[in-house]
mmCIF file of C-alpha atoms in Angstrom:
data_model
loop_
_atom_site.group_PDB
_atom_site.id
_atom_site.type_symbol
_atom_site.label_atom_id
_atom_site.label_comp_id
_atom_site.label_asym_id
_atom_site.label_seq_id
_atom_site.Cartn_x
_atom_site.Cartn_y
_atom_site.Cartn_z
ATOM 1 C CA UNK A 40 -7.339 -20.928 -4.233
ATOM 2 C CA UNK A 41 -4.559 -18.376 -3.162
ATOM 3 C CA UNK A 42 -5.147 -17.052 0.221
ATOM 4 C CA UNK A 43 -5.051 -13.569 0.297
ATOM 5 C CA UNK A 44 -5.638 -10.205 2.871
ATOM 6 C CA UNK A 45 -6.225 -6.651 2.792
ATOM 7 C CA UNK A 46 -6.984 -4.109 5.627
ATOM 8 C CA UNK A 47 -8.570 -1.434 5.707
ATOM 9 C CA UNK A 48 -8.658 2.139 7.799
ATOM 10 C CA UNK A 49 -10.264 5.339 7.592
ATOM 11 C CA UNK A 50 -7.667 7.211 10.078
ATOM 12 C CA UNK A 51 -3.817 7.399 9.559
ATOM 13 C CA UNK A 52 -1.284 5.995 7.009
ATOM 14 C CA UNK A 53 0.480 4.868 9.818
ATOM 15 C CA UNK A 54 -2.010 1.994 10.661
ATOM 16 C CA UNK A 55 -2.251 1.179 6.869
ATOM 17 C CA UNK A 56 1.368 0.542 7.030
ATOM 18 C CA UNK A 57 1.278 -1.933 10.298
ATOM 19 C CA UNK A 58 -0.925 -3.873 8.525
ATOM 20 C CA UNK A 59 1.855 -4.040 5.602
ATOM 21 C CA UNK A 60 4.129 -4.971 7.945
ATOM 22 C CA UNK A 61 2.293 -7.466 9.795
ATOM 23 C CA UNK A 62 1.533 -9.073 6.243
ATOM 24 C CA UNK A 63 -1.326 -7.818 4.926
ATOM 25 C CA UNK A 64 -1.500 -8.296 0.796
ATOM 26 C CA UNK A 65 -3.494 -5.248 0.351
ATOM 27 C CA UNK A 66 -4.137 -2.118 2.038
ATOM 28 C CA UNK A 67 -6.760 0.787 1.466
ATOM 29 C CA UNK A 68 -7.676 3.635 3.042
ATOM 30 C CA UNK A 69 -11.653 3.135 3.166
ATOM 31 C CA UNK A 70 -12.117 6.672 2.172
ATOM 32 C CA UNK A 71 -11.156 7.196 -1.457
ATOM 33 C CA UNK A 72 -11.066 2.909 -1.728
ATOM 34 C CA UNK A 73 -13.779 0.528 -1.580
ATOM 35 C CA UNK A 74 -13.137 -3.520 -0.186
ATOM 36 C CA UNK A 75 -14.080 -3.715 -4.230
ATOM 37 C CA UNK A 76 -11.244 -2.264 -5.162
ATOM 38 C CA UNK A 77 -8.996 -4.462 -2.939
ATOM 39 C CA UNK A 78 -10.723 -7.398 -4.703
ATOM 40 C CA UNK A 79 -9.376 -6.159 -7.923
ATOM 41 C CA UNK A 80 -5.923 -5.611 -6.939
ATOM 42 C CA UNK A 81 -5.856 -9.324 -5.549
ATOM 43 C CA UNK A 82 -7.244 -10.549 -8.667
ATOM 44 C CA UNK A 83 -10.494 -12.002 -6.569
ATOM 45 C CA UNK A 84 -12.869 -13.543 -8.718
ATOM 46 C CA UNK A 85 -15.214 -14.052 -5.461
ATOM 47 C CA UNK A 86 -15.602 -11.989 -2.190
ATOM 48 C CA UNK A 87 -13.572 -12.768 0.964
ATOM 49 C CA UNK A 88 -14.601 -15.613 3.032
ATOM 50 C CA UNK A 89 -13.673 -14.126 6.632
ATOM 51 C CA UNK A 90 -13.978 -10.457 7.421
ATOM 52 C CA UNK A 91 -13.147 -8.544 10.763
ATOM 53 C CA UNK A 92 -15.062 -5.440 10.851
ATOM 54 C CA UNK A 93 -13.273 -3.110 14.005
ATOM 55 C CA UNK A 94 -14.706 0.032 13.345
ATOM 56 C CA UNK A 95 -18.185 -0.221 14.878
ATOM 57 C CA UNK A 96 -19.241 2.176 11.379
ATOM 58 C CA UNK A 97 -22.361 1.237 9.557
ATOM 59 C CA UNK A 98 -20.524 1.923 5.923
ATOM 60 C CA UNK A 99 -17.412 -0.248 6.964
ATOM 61 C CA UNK A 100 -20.060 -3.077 7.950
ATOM 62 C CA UNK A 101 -22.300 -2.332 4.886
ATOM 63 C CA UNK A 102 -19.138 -2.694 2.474
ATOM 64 C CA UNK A 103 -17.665 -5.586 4.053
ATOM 65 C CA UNK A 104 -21.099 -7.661 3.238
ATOM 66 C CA UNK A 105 -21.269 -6.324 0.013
ATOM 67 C CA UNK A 106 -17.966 -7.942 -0.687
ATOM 68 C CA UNK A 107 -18.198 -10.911 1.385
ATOM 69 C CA UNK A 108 -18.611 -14.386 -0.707
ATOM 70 C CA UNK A 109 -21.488 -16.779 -0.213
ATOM 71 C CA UNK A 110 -21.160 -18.562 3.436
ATOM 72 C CA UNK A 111 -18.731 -15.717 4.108
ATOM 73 C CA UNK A 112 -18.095 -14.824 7.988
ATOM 74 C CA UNK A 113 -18.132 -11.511 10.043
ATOM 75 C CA UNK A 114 -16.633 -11.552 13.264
ATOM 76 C CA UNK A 115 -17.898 -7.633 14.559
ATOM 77 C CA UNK A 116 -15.471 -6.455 17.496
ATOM 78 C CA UNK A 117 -15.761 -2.527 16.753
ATOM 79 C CA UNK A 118 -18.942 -0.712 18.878
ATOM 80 C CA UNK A 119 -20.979 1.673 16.860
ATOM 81 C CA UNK A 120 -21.722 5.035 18.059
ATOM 82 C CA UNK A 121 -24.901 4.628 16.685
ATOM 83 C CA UNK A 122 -27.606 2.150 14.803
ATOM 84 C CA UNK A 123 -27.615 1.810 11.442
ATOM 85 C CA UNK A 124 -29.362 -0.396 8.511
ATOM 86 C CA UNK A 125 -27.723 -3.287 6.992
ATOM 87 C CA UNK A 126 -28.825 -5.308 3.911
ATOM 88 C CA UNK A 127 -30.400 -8.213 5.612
ATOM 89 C CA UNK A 128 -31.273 -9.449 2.297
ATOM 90 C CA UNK A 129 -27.775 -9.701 1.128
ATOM 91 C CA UNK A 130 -26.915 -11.553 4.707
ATOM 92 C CA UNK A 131 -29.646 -14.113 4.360
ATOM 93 C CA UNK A 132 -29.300 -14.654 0.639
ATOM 94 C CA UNK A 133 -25.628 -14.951 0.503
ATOM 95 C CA UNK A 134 -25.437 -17.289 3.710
ATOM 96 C CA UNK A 135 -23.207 -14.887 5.670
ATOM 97 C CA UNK A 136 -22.514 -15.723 9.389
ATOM 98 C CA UNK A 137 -22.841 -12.567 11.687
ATOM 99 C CA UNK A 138 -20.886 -13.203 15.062
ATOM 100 C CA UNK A 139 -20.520 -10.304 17.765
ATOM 101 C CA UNK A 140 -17.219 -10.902 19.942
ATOM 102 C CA UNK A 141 -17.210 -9.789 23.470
ATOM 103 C CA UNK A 142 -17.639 -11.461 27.139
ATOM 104 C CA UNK A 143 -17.389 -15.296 27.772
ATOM 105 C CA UNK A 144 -15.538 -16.151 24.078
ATOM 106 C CA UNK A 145 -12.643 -13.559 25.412
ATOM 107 C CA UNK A 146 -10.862 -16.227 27.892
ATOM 108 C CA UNK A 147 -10.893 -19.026 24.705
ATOM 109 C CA UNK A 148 -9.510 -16.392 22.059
ATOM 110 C CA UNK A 149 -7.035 -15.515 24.632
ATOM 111 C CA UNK A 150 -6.196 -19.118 24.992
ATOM 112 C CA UNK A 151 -6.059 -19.309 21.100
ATOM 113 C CA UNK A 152 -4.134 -16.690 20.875
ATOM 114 C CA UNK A 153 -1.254 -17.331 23.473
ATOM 115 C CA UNK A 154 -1.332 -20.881 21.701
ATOM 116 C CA UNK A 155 -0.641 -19.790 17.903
ATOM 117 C CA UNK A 156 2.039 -16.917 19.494
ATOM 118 C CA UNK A 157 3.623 -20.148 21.488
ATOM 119 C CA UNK A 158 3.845 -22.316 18.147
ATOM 120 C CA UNK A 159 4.662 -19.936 15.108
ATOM 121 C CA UNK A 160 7.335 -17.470 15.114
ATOM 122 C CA UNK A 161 5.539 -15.891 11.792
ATOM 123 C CA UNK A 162 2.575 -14.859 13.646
ATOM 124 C CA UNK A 163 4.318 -14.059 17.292
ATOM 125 C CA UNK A 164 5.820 -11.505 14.580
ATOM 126 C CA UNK A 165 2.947 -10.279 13.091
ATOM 127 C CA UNK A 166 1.179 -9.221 16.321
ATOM 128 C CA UNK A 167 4.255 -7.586 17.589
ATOM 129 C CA UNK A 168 4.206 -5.329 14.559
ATOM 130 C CA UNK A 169 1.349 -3.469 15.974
ATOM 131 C CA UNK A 170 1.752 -2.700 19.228
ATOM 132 C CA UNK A 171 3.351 0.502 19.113
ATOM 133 C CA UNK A 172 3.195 1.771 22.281
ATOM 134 C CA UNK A 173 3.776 -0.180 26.067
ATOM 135 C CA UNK A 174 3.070 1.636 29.535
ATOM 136 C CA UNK A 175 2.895 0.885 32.862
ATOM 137 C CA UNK A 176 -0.630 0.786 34.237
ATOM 138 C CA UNK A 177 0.199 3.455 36.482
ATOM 139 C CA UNK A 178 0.275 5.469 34.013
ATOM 140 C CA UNK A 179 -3.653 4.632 32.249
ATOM 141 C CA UNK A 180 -3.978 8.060 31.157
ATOM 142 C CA UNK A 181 -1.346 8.404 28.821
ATOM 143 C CA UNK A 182 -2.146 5.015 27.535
ATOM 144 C CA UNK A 183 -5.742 6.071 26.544
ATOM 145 C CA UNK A 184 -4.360 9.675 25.222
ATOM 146 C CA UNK A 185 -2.354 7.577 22.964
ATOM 147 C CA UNK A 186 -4.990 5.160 21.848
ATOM 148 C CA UNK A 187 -7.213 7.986 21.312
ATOM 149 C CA UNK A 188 -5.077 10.202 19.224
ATOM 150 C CA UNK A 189 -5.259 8.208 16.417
ATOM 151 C CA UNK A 190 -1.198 7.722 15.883
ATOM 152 C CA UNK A 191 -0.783 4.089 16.957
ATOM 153 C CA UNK A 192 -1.643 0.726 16.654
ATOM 154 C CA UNK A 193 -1.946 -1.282 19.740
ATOM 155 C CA UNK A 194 -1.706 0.355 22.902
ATOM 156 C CA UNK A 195 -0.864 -2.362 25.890
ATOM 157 C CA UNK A 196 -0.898 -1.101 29.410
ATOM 158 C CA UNK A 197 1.586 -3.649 32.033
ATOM 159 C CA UNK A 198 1.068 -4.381 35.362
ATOM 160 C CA UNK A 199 3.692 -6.561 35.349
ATOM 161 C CA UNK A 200 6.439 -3.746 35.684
ATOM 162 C CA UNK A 201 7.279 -0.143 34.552
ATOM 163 C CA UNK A 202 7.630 0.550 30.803
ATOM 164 C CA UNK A 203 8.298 4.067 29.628
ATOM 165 C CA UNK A 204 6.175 5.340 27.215
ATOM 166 C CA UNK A 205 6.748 6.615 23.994
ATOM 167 C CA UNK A 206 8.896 10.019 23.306
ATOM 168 C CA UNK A 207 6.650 11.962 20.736
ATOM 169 C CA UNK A 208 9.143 11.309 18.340
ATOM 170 C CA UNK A 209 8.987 7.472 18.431
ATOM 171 C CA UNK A 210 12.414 7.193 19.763
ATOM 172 C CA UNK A 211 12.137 4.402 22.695
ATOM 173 C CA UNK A 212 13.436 5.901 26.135
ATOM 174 C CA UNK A 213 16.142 3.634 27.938
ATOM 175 C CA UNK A 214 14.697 1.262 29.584
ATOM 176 C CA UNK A 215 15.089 1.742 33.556
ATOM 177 C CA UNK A 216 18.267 -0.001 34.558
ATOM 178 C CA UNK A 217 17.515 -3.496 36.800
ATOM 179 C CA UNK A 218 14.173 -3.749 35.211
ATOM 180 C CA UNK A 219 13.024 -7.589 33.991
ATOM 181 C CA UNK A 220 10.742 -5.137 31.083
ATOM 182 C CA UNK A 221 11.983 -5.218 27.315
ATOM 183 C CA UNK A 222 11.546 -1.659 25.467
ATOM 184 C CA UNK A 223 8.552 -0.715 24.322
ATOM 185 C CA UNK A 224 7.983 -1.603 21.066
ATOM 186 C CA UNK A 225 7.298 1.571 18.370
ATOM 187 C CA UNK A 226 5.959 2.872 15.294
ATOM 188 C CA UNK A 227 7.290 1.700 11.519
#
């Protein structure tokens, strides 16, 4: 069986096309696509067997299980802004593992994470492909602006040394001269 991926947003084309470039097979803008629809233009047969729902949205939950195969797992990392129903029929029926992410797993998927960035150049490349923006944690504010506007991918705040942001036109500013920093990374 061919292993395949597809992303999803419901904000800007700009994240749809970071998750081209970081190698995504498919992606749809969740409001005028369904996860369905991906399924179809993969040429799935069956549902996906992992999902990562980051939205914290009830429908983006909902249409992940609906399209999740049997024994299928949901790792949930986005926080809802409010409750909502789910089909705990569908979940129960069709095997499919739940798992909230926050607190005590962080330090291992950290560990994970700097391990599989250490070993394979493919995916060291495919998580630099969405960090857009870099900024000194000085400088917090801007860093959250950012995130919350909407127009980036990853937003990474330093303490390690001074990064300048982002110019509005995603042209990189020089880098400050004598500084050990690399320039931010930006925008596709």
């Amino acid at each position: 069986r061919k292993e395949s991926s597809a992303a999803s947003d419901v904000y800007k084309r700009q994240r749809l096309e970071l998750a081209a470039n970081a190698g995504a097979d498919v992606t749809i803008n969740v409001t005028r696509q369904s996860l369905a629809d991906a399924q179809d233009m993969l040429g799935m047969k069956e549902g996906f067997d992992i999902g990562m729902e980051m939205s914290g949205a009830g429908p983006a939950v909902s249409d992940m299980i609906s399209n999740m195969n049997h024994g299928g797992r949901i790792s949930l990392l986005g926080l809802p802004h409010q409750s909502y129903d789910l089909d705990w029929g569908k979940v129960i029926t069709h095997m499919i593992t739940l798992k909230g992410i926050y607190g005590r797993e962080m330090f291992d998927t950290w560990y994970a994470m700097s391990q599989m960035i250490a070993t394979s150049e493919r995916f060291r490349s495919a998580v630099s492909q969405v960090i857009t923006h870099r900024f000194p944690a000085e400088q917090w504010e801007d860093a959250f602006e950012a995130a919350r506007s909407g127009r980036c991918g990853k937003v990474i705040l330093d303490w390690s040394c001074p990064h300048p942001p982002l110019t509005d036109d995603d042209t990189p500013p020089p880098t400050p001269k004598e500084s050990p920093c690399t320039a931010p990374s930006r925008m596709s």
